[in-house]
């Protein structure tokens, strides 16, 4: 079943920011990463999907219900990028307040609130006032608030940006668990490692427009690179290999003993086999060869290379 669908969704502000003609589909139970540089329009899209702002054009739905409607809002939990909680309340009181706003019964609130506080890692601090919480702890509190109604869809806008590496690892584990429980996750994040570890599909936004979208495993293989470790290497051999094959080949590492790691952009295993044969034909020793997995951060940088973007102050 389709959990999130947008068709030509557009929001134009007077300053030229916003997003234009965004069309995406997210299936139920899928984790979807929404990526882009600062100022790309990611938070604008999220705010439209959760019903905080209205689109200029286009339409969107959550489980078939128009975004912004009460029926659609019943399906979602939301952790905004700019969160702020009542600092005079305790963590438990904040989550109980959200439970009341969501219409949970007293018995359901009494069951879910302690469970969630424990699960997000602030159970021992649940009686402390929020003013004594670090930014990372407030993000954990925000996750508990987003989950209190047991929503089908989680919209998370930079959910672990204020956390240390241990906290980020714990949040990744929680996201894996919630995904395994069948929840749909819409993740807006600059932390490529988190997106790569969690998400099934991604979309890349720049200047308000979607540049690319697809499965994570597919976008990472769009620029296939083989890493080949050889012995007896000399710079003239690199020039000969480039001229003979026409391949893009770089030296990724060079040692004083003459061994080197070459990186070659190849389309398939046949091209790799041909390159291996040429390497050995020139008297080099072929130690190992493997297709390198492109990191999502490298893909992100490569796709935006040479393109202008609005940035934080544009």
PDB file of C-alpha atoms in Angstrom:
ATOM      1  CA  UNK A   1       0.000   0.000   0.000  1.00  0.00           C
ATOM      2  CA  UNK A   2       1.194   3.533  -0.760  1.00  0.00           C
ATOM      3  CA  UNK A   3       1.962   5.424   2.445  1.00  0.00           C
ATOM      4  CA  UNK A   4       3.080   8.778   0.999  1.00  0.00           C
ATOM      5  CA  UNK A   5       2.391  10.136  -2.469  1.00  0.00           C
ATOM      6  CA  UNK A   6       3.024  13.571  -3.933  1.00  0.00           C
ATOM      7  CA  UNK A   7       2.173  14.769  -7.413  1.00  0.00           C
ATOM      8  CA  UNK A   8       3.719  18.026  -8.617  1.00  0.00           C
ATOM      9  CA  UNK A   9       3.864  19.322  -5.070  1.00  0.00           C
ATOM     10  CA  UNK A  10       4.993  22.942  -5.071  1.00  0.00           C
ATOM     11  CA  UNK A  11       5.449  25.668  -2.480  1.00  0.00           C
ATOM     12  CA  UNK A  12       6.776  29.019  -3.639  1.00  0.00           C
ATOM     13  CA  UNK A  13       7.742  31.742  -1.189  1.00  0.00           C
ATOM     14  CA  UNK A  14       8.236  35.418  -2.051  1.00  0.00           C
ATOM     15  CA  UNK A  15      12.005  35.094  -1.553  1.00  0.00           C
ATOM     16  CA  UNK A  16      12.203  32.377  -4.219  1.00  0.00           C
ATOM     17  CA  UNK A  17      12.717  29.519  -1.767  1.00  0.00           C
ATOM     18  CA  UNK A  18      10.496  26.496  -1.447  1.00  0.00           C
ATOM     19  CA  UNK A  19      10.198  23.448  -3.698  1.00  0.00           C
ATOM     20  CA  UNK A  20       8.759  22.797  -7.148  1.00  0.00           C
ATOM     21  CA  UNK A  21       7.007  19.928  -8.877  1.00  0.00           C
ATOM     22  CA  UNK A  22       8.030  17.254  -6.371  1.00  0.00           C
ATOM     23  CA  UNK A  23       6.580  13.829  -7.205  1.00  0.00           C
ATOM     24  CA  UNK A  24       7.533  10.905  -4.971  1.00  0.00           C
ATOM     25  CA  UNK A  25       5.939   7.672  -3.811  1.00  0.00           C
ATOM     26  CA  UNK A  26       6.789   5.881  -0.565  1.00  0.00           C
ATOM     27  CA  UNK A  27       5.434   2.405   0.112  1.00  0.00           C
ATOM     28  CA  UNK A  28       4.131   1.283   3.488  1.00  0.00           C
ATOM     29  CA  UNK A  29       6.935  -0.046   5.681  1.00  0.00           C
ATOM     30  CA  UNK A  30       9.627   1.626   3.584  1.00  0.00           C
ATOM     31  CA  UNK A  31      12.380   3.919   4.888  1.00  0.00           C
ATOM     32  CA  UNK A  32      12.799   6.879   2.536  1.00  0.00           C
ATOM     33  CA  UNK A  33      15.742   9.297   2.707  1.00  0.00           C
ATOM     34  CA  UNK A  34      15.194  12.886   1.579  1.00  0.00           C
ATOM     35  CA  UNK A  35      18.547  14.506   0.826  1.00  0.00           C
ATOM     36  CA  UNK A  36      19.871  17.842  -0.316  1.00  0.00           C
ATOM     37  CA  UNK A  37      22.165  20.720   0.620  1.00  0.00           C
ATOM     38  CA  UNK A  38      21.138  23.473   3.016  1.00  0.00           C
ATOM     39  CA  UNK A  39      18.355  25.594   1.565  1.00  0.00           C
ATOM     40  CA  UNK A  40      17.270  22.943  -0.948  1.00  0.00           C
ATOM     41  CA  UNK A  41      13.666  22.938   0.310  1.00  0.00           C
ATOM     42  CA  UNK A  42      13.638  19.654   2.245  1.00  0.00           C
ATOM     43  CA  UNK A  43      12.036  21.011   5.423  1.00  0.00           C
ATOM     44  CA  UNK A  44       9.463  22.884   3.324  1.00  0.00           C
ATOM     45  CA  UNK A  45       8.331  19.605   1.786  1.00  0.00           C
ATOM     46  CA  UNK A  46       8.187  17.876   5.173  1.00  0.00           C
ATOM     47  CA  UNK A  47       6.077  20.714   6.601  1.00  0.00           C
ATOM     48  CA  UNK A  48       3.631  20.341   3.711  1.00  0.00           C
ATOM     49  CA  UNK A  49       3.385  16.592   4.266  1.00  0.00           C
ATOM     50  CA  UNK A  50       2.625  16.972   7.977  1.00  0.00           C
ATOM     51  CA  UNK A  51       0.096  19.737   7.307  1.00  0.00           C
ATOM     52  CA  UNK A  52       1.932  22.736   8.780  1.00  0.00           C
ATOM     53  CA  UNK A  53       1.983  24.727   5.533  1.00  0.00           C
ATOM     54  CA  UNK A  54      -0.187  24.533   2.428  1.00  0.00           C
ATOM     55  CA  UNK A  55       1.132  23.884  -1.082  1.00  0.00           C
ATOM     56  CA  UNK A  56       0.956  26.457  -3.852  1.00  0.00           C
ATOM     57  CA  UNK A  57       0.271  23.736  -6.413  1.00  0.00           C
ATOM     58  CA  UNK A  58       0.039  19.961  -6.638  1.00  0.00           C
ATOM     59  CA  UNK A  59      -1.334  17.453  -4.192  1.00  0.00           C
ATOM     60  CA  UNK A  60      -0.198  14.879  -1.671  1.00  0.00           C
ATOM     61  CA  UNK A  61      -1.706  12.142   0.452  1.00  0.00           C
ATOM     62  CA  UNK A  62      -0.886   9.876   3.386  1.00  0.00           C
ATOM     63  CA  UNK A  63      -2.451   6.436   3.037  1.00  0.00           C
ATOM     64  CA  UNK A  64      -4.867   7.984   0.536  1.00  0.00           C
ATOM     65  CA  UNK A  65      -5.948  10.833   2.821  1.00  0.00           C
ATOM     66  CA  UNK A  66      -5.205  14.432   1.730  1.00  0.00           C
ATOM     67  CA  UNK A  67      -2.295  15.938   3.654  1.00  0.00           C
ATOM     68  CA  UNK A  68      -3.411  18.397   6.292  1.00  0.00           C
ATOM     69  CA  UNK A  69      -6.678  16.571   6.901  1.00  0.00           C
ATOM     70  CA  UNK A  70      -7.464  15.159  10.322  1.00  0.00           C
ATOM     71  CA  UNK A  71      -7.569  11.653   8.820  1.00  0.00           C
ATOM     72  CA  UNK A  72      -4.046  12.070   7.422  1.00  0.00           C
ATOM     73  CA  UNK A  73      -2.675  13.531  10.654  1.00  0.00           C
ATOM     74  CA  UNK A  74      -3.868  10.509  12.605  1.00  0.00           C
ATOM     75  CA  UNK A  75      -1.320   8.438  10.686  1.00  0.00           C
ATOM     76  CA  UNK A  76       1.797  10.488  11.422  1.00  0.00           C
ATOM     77  CA  UNK A  77       4.367  11.276  14.063  1.00  0.00           C
ATOM     78  CA  UNK A  78       6.721  14.207  13.561  1.00  0.00           C
ATOM     79  CA  UNK A  79      10.076  15.288  14.966  1.00  0.00           C
ATOM     80  CA  UNK A  80      10.872  18.763  13.572  1.00  0.00           C
ATOM     81  CA  UNK A  81      14.383  20.033  12.969  1.00  0.00           C
ATOM     82  CA  UNK A  82      13.785  23.038  15.231  1.00  0.00           C
ATOM     83  CA  UNK A  83      12.234  21.428  18.292  1.00  0.00           C
ATOM     84  CA  UNK A  84      11.470  23.217  21.554  1.00  0.00           C
ATOM     85  CA  UNK A  85       9.821  21.748  24.622  1.00  0.00           C
ATOM     86  CA  UNK A  86       8.531  23.382  27.788  1.00  0.00           C
ATOM     87  CA  UNK A  87      11.669  23.593  29.888  1.00  0.00           C
ATOM     88  CA  UNK A  88       9.723  23.852  33.163  1.00  0.00           C
ATOM     89  CA  UNK A  89       8.137  20.415  32.581  1.00  0.00           C
ATOM     90  CA  UNK A  90       9.778  17.065  33.197  1.00  0.00           C
ATOM     91  CA  UNK A  91      10.473  14.776  30.256  1.00  0.00           C
ATOM     92  CA  UNK A  92       7.626  12.501  31.325  1.00  0.00           C
ATOM     93  CA  UNK A  93       5.217  15.442  31.563  1.00  0.00           C
ATOM     94  CA  UNK A  94       6.111  16.559  28.027  1.00  0.00           C
ATOM     95  CA  UNK A  95       5.337  13.135  26.558  1.00  0.00           C
ATOM     96  CA  UNK A  96       2.130  12.877  28.606  1.00  0.00           C
ATOM     97  CA  UNK A  97       1.068  16.265  27.232  1.00  0.00           C
ATOM     98  CA  UNK A  98       1.590  14.993  23.685  1.00  0.00           C
ATOM     99  CA  UNK A  99      -0.345  11.848  24.515  1.00  0.00           C
ATOM    100  CA  UNK A 100      -3.261  13.978  25.707  1.00  0.00           C
ATOM    101  CA  UNK A 101      -3.111  16.099  22.544  1.00  0.00           C
ATOM    102  CA  UNK A 102      -3.265  12.871  20.521  1.00  0.00           C
ATOM    103  CA  UNK A 103      -6.371  11.755  22.405  1.00  0.00           C
ATOM    104  CA  UNK A 104      -4.869   8.728  24.157  1.00  0.00           C
ATOM    105  CA  UNK A 105      -6.797   7.304  27.087  1.00  0.00           C
ATOM    106  CA  UNK A 106      -5.325   7.459  30.581  1.00  0.00           C
ATOM    107  CA  UNK A 107      -4.636   3.731  30.641  1.00  0.00           C
ATOM    108  CA  UNK A 108      -2.943   3.846  27.221  1.00  0.00           C
ATOM    109  CA  UNK A 109      -0.898   6.869  28.286  1.00  0.00           C
ATOM    110  CA  UNK A 110       0.206   5.155  31.500  1.00  0.00           C
ATOM    111  CA  UNK A 111       1.335   2.146  29.479  1.00  0.00           C
ATOM    112  CA  UNK A 112       3.057   3.857  26.533  1.00  0.00           C
ATOM    113  CA  UNK A 113       4.828   6.830  28.125  1.00  0.00           C
ATOM    114  CA  UNK A 114       7.210   4.948  30.477  1.00  0.00           C
ATOM    115  CA  UNK A 115       7.850   2.361  27.767  1.00  0.00           C
ATOM    116  CA  UNK A 116       8.792   5.009  25.199  1.00  0.00           C
ATOM    117  CA  UNK A 117      10.964   7.010  27.593  1.00  0.00           C
ATOM    118  CA  UNK A 118      12.883   3.874  28.413  1.00  0.00           C
ATOM    119  CA  UNK A 119      13.174   2.865  24.785  1.00  0.00           C
ATOM    120  CA  UNK A 120      14.619   6.198  23.610  1.00  0.00           C
ATOM    121  CA  UNK A 121      17.149   6.188  26.441  1.00  0.00           C
ATOM    122  CA  UNK A 122      15.955   8.797  28.952  1.00  0.00           C
ATOM    123  CA  UNK A 123      14.040   6.592  31.369  1.00  0.00           C
ATOM    124  CA  UNK A 124      16.405   7.411  34.258  1.00  0.00           C
ATOM    125  CA  UNK A 125      16.049  11.148  33.556  1.00  0.00           C
ATOM    126  CA  UNK A 126      12.315  11.157  32.903  1.00  0.00           C
ATOM    127  CA  UNK A 127      11.563  12.980  36.193  1.00  0.00           C
ATOM    128  CA  UNK A 128      14.125  15.725  35.476  1.00  0.00           C
ATOM    129  CA  UNK A 129      13.040  19.063  34.051  1.00  0.00           C
ATOM    130  CA  UNK A 130      13.699  19.620  30.350  1.00  0.00           C
ATOM    131  CA  UNK A 131      15.852  22.696  31.088  1.00  0.00           C
ATOM    132  CA  UNK A 132      18.494  20.289  32.389  1.00  0.00           C
ATOM    133  CA  UNK A 133      18.490  18.162  29.227  1.00  0.00           C
ATOM    134  CA  UNK A 134      21.260  18.352  26.636  1.00  0.00           C
ATOM    135  CA  UNK A 135      20.313  18.916  22.982  1.00  0.00           C
ATOM    136  CA  UNK A 136      20.813  15.219  22.322  1.00  0.00           C
ATOM    137  CA  UNK A 137      18.472  14.286  25.174  1.00  0.00           C
ATOM    138  CA  UNK A 138      15.863  16.714  23.866  1.00  0.00           C
ATOM    139  CA  UNK A 139      16.054  14.968  20.497  1.00  0.00           C
ATOM    140  CA  UNK A 140      15.461  11.661  22.271  1.00  0.00           C
ATOM    141  CA  UNK A 141      12.491  13.269  24.013  1.00  0.00           C
ATOM    142  CA  UNK A 142      11.212  14.424  20.627  1.00  0.00           C
ATOM    143  CA  UNK A 143      11.379  10.864  19.311  1.00  0.00           C
ATOM    144  CA  UNK A 144       9.245   9.702  22.230  1.00  0.00           C
ATOM    145  CA  UNK A 145       6.716  12.463  21.499  1.00  0.00           C
ATOM    146  CA  UNK A 146       6.619  11.508  17.812  1.00  0.00           C
ATOM    147  CA  UNK A 147       5.954   7.853  18.716  1.00  0.00           C
ATOM    148  CA  UNK A 148       3.436   8.371  21.508  1.00  0.00           C
ATOM    149  CA  UNK A 149       0.353   7.818  19.317  1.00  0.00           C
ATOM    150  CA  UNK A 150       1.917   4.718  17.682  1.00  0.00           C
ATOM    151  CA  UNK A 151       1.755   6.320  14.199  1.00  0.00           C
ATOM    152  CA  UNK A 152       2.042   4.487  10.897  1.00  0.00           C
ATOM    153  CA  UNK A 153       4.414   7.124   9.445  1.00  0.00           C
ATOM    154  CA  UNK A 154       7.370   8.822  11.131  1.00  0.00           C
ATOM    155  CA  UNK A 155       8.565  12.138   9.687  1.00  0.00           C
ATOM    156  CA  UNK A 156      12.006  12.783  11.142  1.00  0.00           C
ATOM    157  CA  UNK A 157      13.827  16.019  10.309  1.00  0.00           C
ATOM    158  CA  UNK A 158      17.501  15.604  11.337  1.00  0.00           C
ATOM    159  CA  UNK A 159      16.628  13.246  14.240  1.00  0.00           C
ATOM    160  CA  UNK A 160      20.177  12.724  15.545  1.00  0.00           C
ATOM    161  CA  UNK A 161      22.055  15.853  14.472  1.00  0.00           C
ATOM    162  CA  UNK A 162      22.763  16.916  18.085  1.00  0.00           C
ATOM    163  CA  UNK A 163      23.852  13.485  19.298  1.00  0.00           C
ATOM    164  CA  UNK A 164      27.292  12.026  19.811  1.00  0.00           C
ATOM    165  CA  UNK A 165      28.341   8.916  17.829  1.00  0.00           C
ATOM    166  CA  UNK A 166      26.974   6.567  20.502  1.00  0.00           C
ATOM    167  CA  UNK A 167      23.618   8.344  20.496  1.00  0.00           C
ATOM    168  CA  UNK A 168      23.448   8.285  16.702  1.00  0.00           C
ATOM    169  CA  UNK A 169      24.173   4.564  16.689  1.00  0.00           C
ATOM    170  CA  UNK A 170      21.386   3.981  19.225  1.00  0.00           C
ATOM    171  CA  UNK A 171      18.926   6.016  17.149  1.00  0.00           C
ATOM    172  CA  UNK A 172      19.876   4.045  14.023  1.00  0.00           C
ATOM    173  CA  UNK A 173      19.082   0.863  15.924  1.00  0.00           C
ATOM    174  CA  UNK A 174      15.711   2.280  17.001  1.00  0.00           C
ATOM    175  CA  UNK A 175      14.886   3.208  13.416  1.00  0.00           C
ATOM    176  CA  UNK A 176      15.744  -0.312  12.297  1.00  0.00           C
ATOM    177  CA  UNK A 177      13.427  -1.677  14.999  1.00  0.00           C
ATOM    178  CA  UNK A 178      10.549   0.645  14.100  1.00  0.00           C
ATOM    179  CA  UNK A 179      10.960  -0.213  10.440  1.00  0.00           C
ATOM    180  CA  UNK A 180      10.893  -3.932  11.312  1.00  0.00           C
ATOM    181  CA  UNK A 181       7.637  -3.267  13.174  1.00  0.00           C
ATOM    182  CA  UNK A 182       6.137  -2.019   9.899  1.00  0.00           C
ATOM    183  CA  UNK A 183       6.381   1.726  10.338  1.00  0.00           C
ATOM    184  CA  UNK A 184       7.050   3.939   7.329  1.00  0.00           C
ATOM    185  CA  UNK A 185       9.990   6.301   7.926  1.00  0.00           C
ATOM    186  CA  UNK A 186      10.566   9.552   6.058  1.00  0.00           C
ATOM    187  CA  UNK A 187      14.065  10.662   7.020  1.00  0.00           C
ATOM    188  CA  UNK A 188      15.410  14.116   6.236  1.00  0.00           C
ATOM    189  CA  UNK A 189      19.089  14.097   7.181  1.00  0.00           C
ATOM    190  CA  UNK A 190      22.555  15.368   6.301  1.00  0.00           C
ATOM    191  CA  UNK A 191      24.103  12.328   7.954  1.00  0.00           C
ATOM    192  CA  UNK A 192      24.723  10.142   4.908  1.00  0.00           C
ATOM    193  CA  UNK A 193      25.938   7.217   7.005  1.00  0.00           C
ATOM    194  CA  UNK A 194      22.568   7.060   8.761  1.00  0.00           C
ATOM    195  CA  UNK A 195      20.596   7.320   5.519  1.00  0.00           C
ATOM    196  CA  UNK A 196      22.696   4.630   3.836  1.00  0.00           C
ATOM    197  CA  UNK A 197      22.287   2.284   6.805  1.00  0.00           C
ATOM    198  CA  UNK A 198      18.524   2.729   7.199  1.00  0.00           C
ATOM    199  CA  UNK A 199      16.840   3.754   3.958  1.00  0.00           C
ATOM    200  CA  UNK A 200      15.546   1.629   1.091  1.00  0.00           C
ATOM    201  CA  UNK A 201      15.202   4.534  -1.327  1.00  0.00           C
ATOM    202  CA  UNK A 202      16.342   8.152  -1.536  1.00  0.00           C
ATOM    203  CA  UNK A 203      15.545  11.353  -3.392  1.00  0.00           C
ATOM    204  CA  UNK A 204      18.032  14.184  -3.939  1.00  0.00           C
ATOM    205  CA  UNK A 205      16.688  17.743  -3.893  1.00  0.00           C
ATOM    206  CA  UNK A 206      18.543  20.848  -5.066  1.00  0.00           C
ATOM    207  CA  UNK A 207      17.162  24.370  -5.420  1.00  0.00           C
ATOM    208  CA  UNK A 208      13.703  22.981  -4.733  1.00  0.00           C
ATOM    209  CA  UNK A 209      13.715  20.364  -7.498  1.00  0.00           C
ATOM    210  CA  UNK A 210      14.302  16.602  -7.383  1.00  0.00           C
ATOM    211  CA  UNK A 211      17.485  15.750  -9.272  1.00  0.00           C
ATOM    212  CA  UNK A 212      17.389  11.984  -8.763  1.00  0.00           C
ATOM    213  CA  UNK A 213      15.526   9.320  -6.846  1.00  0.00           C
ATOM    214  CA  UNK A 214      15.751   5.564  -6.616  1.00  0.00           C
ATOM    215  CA  UNK A 215      16.812   2.609  -4.528  1.00  0.00           C
ATOM    216  CA  UNK A 216      19.933   3.175  -2.460  1.00  0.00           C
ATOM    217  CA  UNK A 217      21.656   0.126  -3.948  1.00  0.00           C
ATOM    218  CA  UNK A 218      20.934   1.388  -7.463  1.00  0.00           C
ATOM    219  CA  UNK A 219      22.143   4.966  -7.035  1.00  0.00           C
ATOM    220  CA  UNK A 220      25.333   3.696  -5.409  1.00  0.00           C
ATOM    221  CA  UNK A 221      26.078   1.552  -8.472  1.00  0.00           C
ATOM    222  CA  UNK A 222      25.480   4.256 -11.068  1.00  0.00           C
ATOM    223  CA  UNK A 223      29.205   5.006 -11.132  1.00  0.00           C
ATOM    224  CA  UNK A 224      30.766   1.509 -10.814  1.00  0.00           C
ATOM    225  CA  UNK A 225      34.392   1.628  -9.745  1.00  0.00           C
ATOM    226  CA  UNK A 226      36.806  -1.304  -9.589  1.00  0.00           C
ATOM    227  CA  UNK A 227      39.743  -1.194  -7.200  1.00  0.00           C
ATOM    228  CA  UNK A 228      42.741  -3.135  -8.522  1.00  0.00           C
ATOM    229  CA  UNK A 229      45.902  -3.701  -6.493  1.00  0.00           C
ATOM    230  CA  UNK A 230      48.945  -4.339  -8.649  1.00  0.00           C
ATOM    231  CA  UNK A 231      52.703  -4.789  -8.261  1.00  0.00           C
ATOM    232  CA  UNK A 232      55.461  -3.475 -10.524  1.00  0.00           C
ATOM    233  CA  UNK A 233      53.541  -0.329 -11.350  1.00  0.00           C
ATOM    234  CA  UNK A 234      55.100   2.728 -13.048  1.00  0.00           C
ATOM    235  CA  UNK A 235      53.403   6.002 -14.136  1.00  0.00           C
ATOM    236  CA  UNK A 236      53.976   5.347 -17.883  1.00  0.00           C
ATOM    237  CA  UNK A 237      51.939   2.140 -17.526  1.00  0.00           C
ATOM    238  CA  UNK A 238      48.966   4.209 -16.312  1.00  0.00           C
ATOM    239  CA  UNK A 239      49.161   6.421 -19.404  1.00  0.00           C
ATOM    240  CA  UNK A 240      49.318   3.332 -21.634  1.00  0.00           C
ATOM    241  CA  UNK A 241      46.301   1.717 -19.939  1.00  0.00           C
ATOM    242  CA  UNK A 242      44.228   4.897 -20.320  1.00  0.00           C
ATOM    243  CA  UNK A 243      45.137   5.237 -24.003  1.00  0.00           C
ATOM    244  CA  UNK A 244      44.596   1.564 -24.784  1.00  0.00           C
ATOM    245  CA  UNK A 245      41.211   1.237 -23.041  1.00  0.00           C
ATOM    246  CA  UNK A 246      39.723   4.716 -22.942  1.00  0.00           C
ATOM    247  CA  UNK A 247      38.736   4.032 -19.331  1.00  0.00           C
ATOM    248  CA  UNK A 248      38.917   6.586 -16.542  1.00  0.00           C
ATOM    249  CA  UNK A 249      41.685   5.192 -14.326  1.00  0.00           C
ATOM    250  CA  UNK A 250      43.206   6.893 -11.282  1.00  0.00           C
ATOM    251  CA  UNK A 251      45.915   5.970  -8.812  1.00  0.00           C
ATOM    252  CA  UNK A 252      44.262   5.688  -5.383  1.00  0.00           C
ATOM    253  CA  UNK A 253      47.422   4.647  -3.562  1.00  0.00           C
ATOM    254  CA  UNK A 254      51.117   4.278  -4.417  1.00  0.00           C
ATOM    255  CA  UNK A 255      53.872   2.671  -2.322  1.00  0.00           C
ATOM    256  CA  UNK A 256      57.649   2.898  -2.578  1.00  0.00           C
ATOM    257  CA  UNK A 257      57.900  -0.810  -3.422  1.00  0.00           C
ATOM    258  CA  UNK A 258      56.137  -0.169  -6.732  1.00  0.00           C
ATOM    259  CA  UNK A 259      52.746  -1.590  -5.741  1.00  0.00           C
ATOM    260  CA  UNK A 260      49.686   0.561  -6.340  1.00  0.00           C
ATOM    261  CA  UNK A 261      45.914   0.630  -6.026  1.00  0.00           C
ATOM    262  CA  UNK A 262      44.196   1.681  -9.227  1.00  0.00           C
ATOM    263  CA  UNK A 263      40.577   2.818  -9.428  1.00  0.00           C
ATOM    264  CA  UNK A 264      38.863   2.329 -12.774  1.00  0.00           C
ATOM    265  CA  UNK A 265      35.333   3.314 -13.814  1.00  0.00           C
ATOM    266  CA  UNK A 266      34.008   0.232 -15.639  1.00  0.00           C
ATOM    267  CA  UNK A 267      30.559  -0.733 -16.863  1.00  0.00           C
ATOM    268  CA  UNK A 268      30.705  -4.474 -16.281  1.00  0.00           C
ATOM    269  CA  UNK A 269      32.818  -7.523 -15.418  1.00  0.00           C
ATOM    270  CA  UNK A 270      33.850  -8.015 -19.052  1.00  0.00           C
ATOM    271  CA  UNK A 271      35.609  -4.662 -19.029  1.00  0.00           C
ATOM    272  CA  UNK A 272      37.219  -5.586 -15.707  1.00  0.00           C
ATOM    273  CA  UNK A 273      38.501  -8.857 -17.190  1.00  0.00           C
ATOM    274  CA  UNK A 274      39.987  -7.050 -20.179  1.00  0.00           C
ATOM    275  CA  UNK A 275      41.737  -4.565 -17.898  1.00  0.00           C
ATOM    276  CA  UNK A 276      43.110  -7.418 -15.776  1.00  0.00           C
ATOM    277  CA  UNK A 277      44.561  -9.068 -18.892  1.00  0.00           C
ATOM    278  CA  UNK A 278      46.223  -5.839 -20.023  1.00  0.00           C
ATOM    279  CA  UNK A 279      47.711  -5.290 -16.560  1.00  0.00           C
ATOM    280  CA  UNK A 280      49.346  -8.724 -16.610  1.00  0.00           C
ATOM    281  CA  UNK A 281      50.357  -8.333 -20.271  1.00  0.00           C
ATOM    282  CA  UNK A 282      52.443  -5.310 -19.251  1.00  0.00           C
ATOM    283  CA  UNK A 283      54.290  -7.366 -16.665  1.00  0.00           C
ATOM    284  CA  UNK A 284      52.462  -6.098 -13.610  1.00  0.00           C
ATOM    285  CA  UNK A 285      51.366  -8.497 -10.886  1.00  0.00           C
ATOM    286  CA  UNK A 286      47.622  -8.561 -10.214  1.00  0.00           C
ATOM    287  CA  UNK A 287      47.185  -9.042  -6.464  1.00  0.00           C
ATOM    288  CA  UNK A 288      43.439  -8.448  -6.098  1.00  0.00           C
ATOM    289  CA  UNK A 289      40.478  -6.782  -7.769  1.00  0.00           C
ATOM    290  CA  UNK A 290      37.018  -5.947  -6.467  1.00  0.00           C
ATOM    291  CA  UNK A 291      34.129  -3.694  -7.286  1.00  0.00           C
ATOM    292  CA  UNK A 292      34.200  -0.809  -4.805  1.00  0.00           C
ATOM    293  CA  UNK A 293      30.976   0.210  -3.143  1.00  0.00           C
ATOM    294  CA  UNK A 294      30.350   3.909  -3.601  1.00  0.00           C
ATOM    295  CA  UNK A 295      29.450   5.633  -0.354  1.00  0.00           C
ATOM    296  CA  UNK A 296      26.262   7.689  -0.354  1.00  0.00           C
ATOM    297  CA  UNK A 297      28.224  10.788   0.618  1.00  0.00           C
ATOM    298  CA  UNK A 298      30.430  10.381  -2.460  1.00  0.00           C
ATOM    299  CA  UNK A 299      27.338  10.010  -4.651  1.00  0.00           C
ATOM    300  CA  UNK A 300      25.793  13.102  -3.035  1.00  0.00           C
ATOM    301  CA  UNK A 301      28.897  15.220  -3.704  1.00  0.00           C
ATOM    302  CA  UNK A 302      29.315  13.893  -7.260  1.00  0.00           C
ATOM    303  CA  UNK A 303      25.691  14.611  -8.194  1.00  0.00           C
ATOM    304  CA  UNK A 304      25.896  18.196  -6.925  1.00  0.00           C
ATOM    305  CA  UNK A 305      29.367  18.911  -8.327  1.00  0.00           C
ATOM    306  CA  UNK A 306      29.307  22.037 -10.482  1.00  0.00           C
ATOM    307  CA  UNK A 307      25.703  22.859  -9.591  1.00  0.00           C
ATOM    308  CA  UNK A 308      24.781  25.995  -7.689  1.00  0.00           C
ATOM    309  CA  UNK A 309      22.640  25.732  -4.597  1.00  0.00           C
ATOM    310  CA  UNK A 310      20.958  28.248  -2.386  1.00  0.00           C
ATOM    311  CA  UNK A 311      22.881  27.387   0.774  1.00  0.00           C
ATOM    312  CA  UNK A 312      22.191  28.707   4.229  1.00  0.00           C
ATOM    313  CA  UNK A 313      22.454  32.398   3.348  1.00  0.00           C
ATOM    314  CA  UNK A 314      21.217  32.470  -0.236  1.00  0.00           C
TER     315      UNK A 314
END
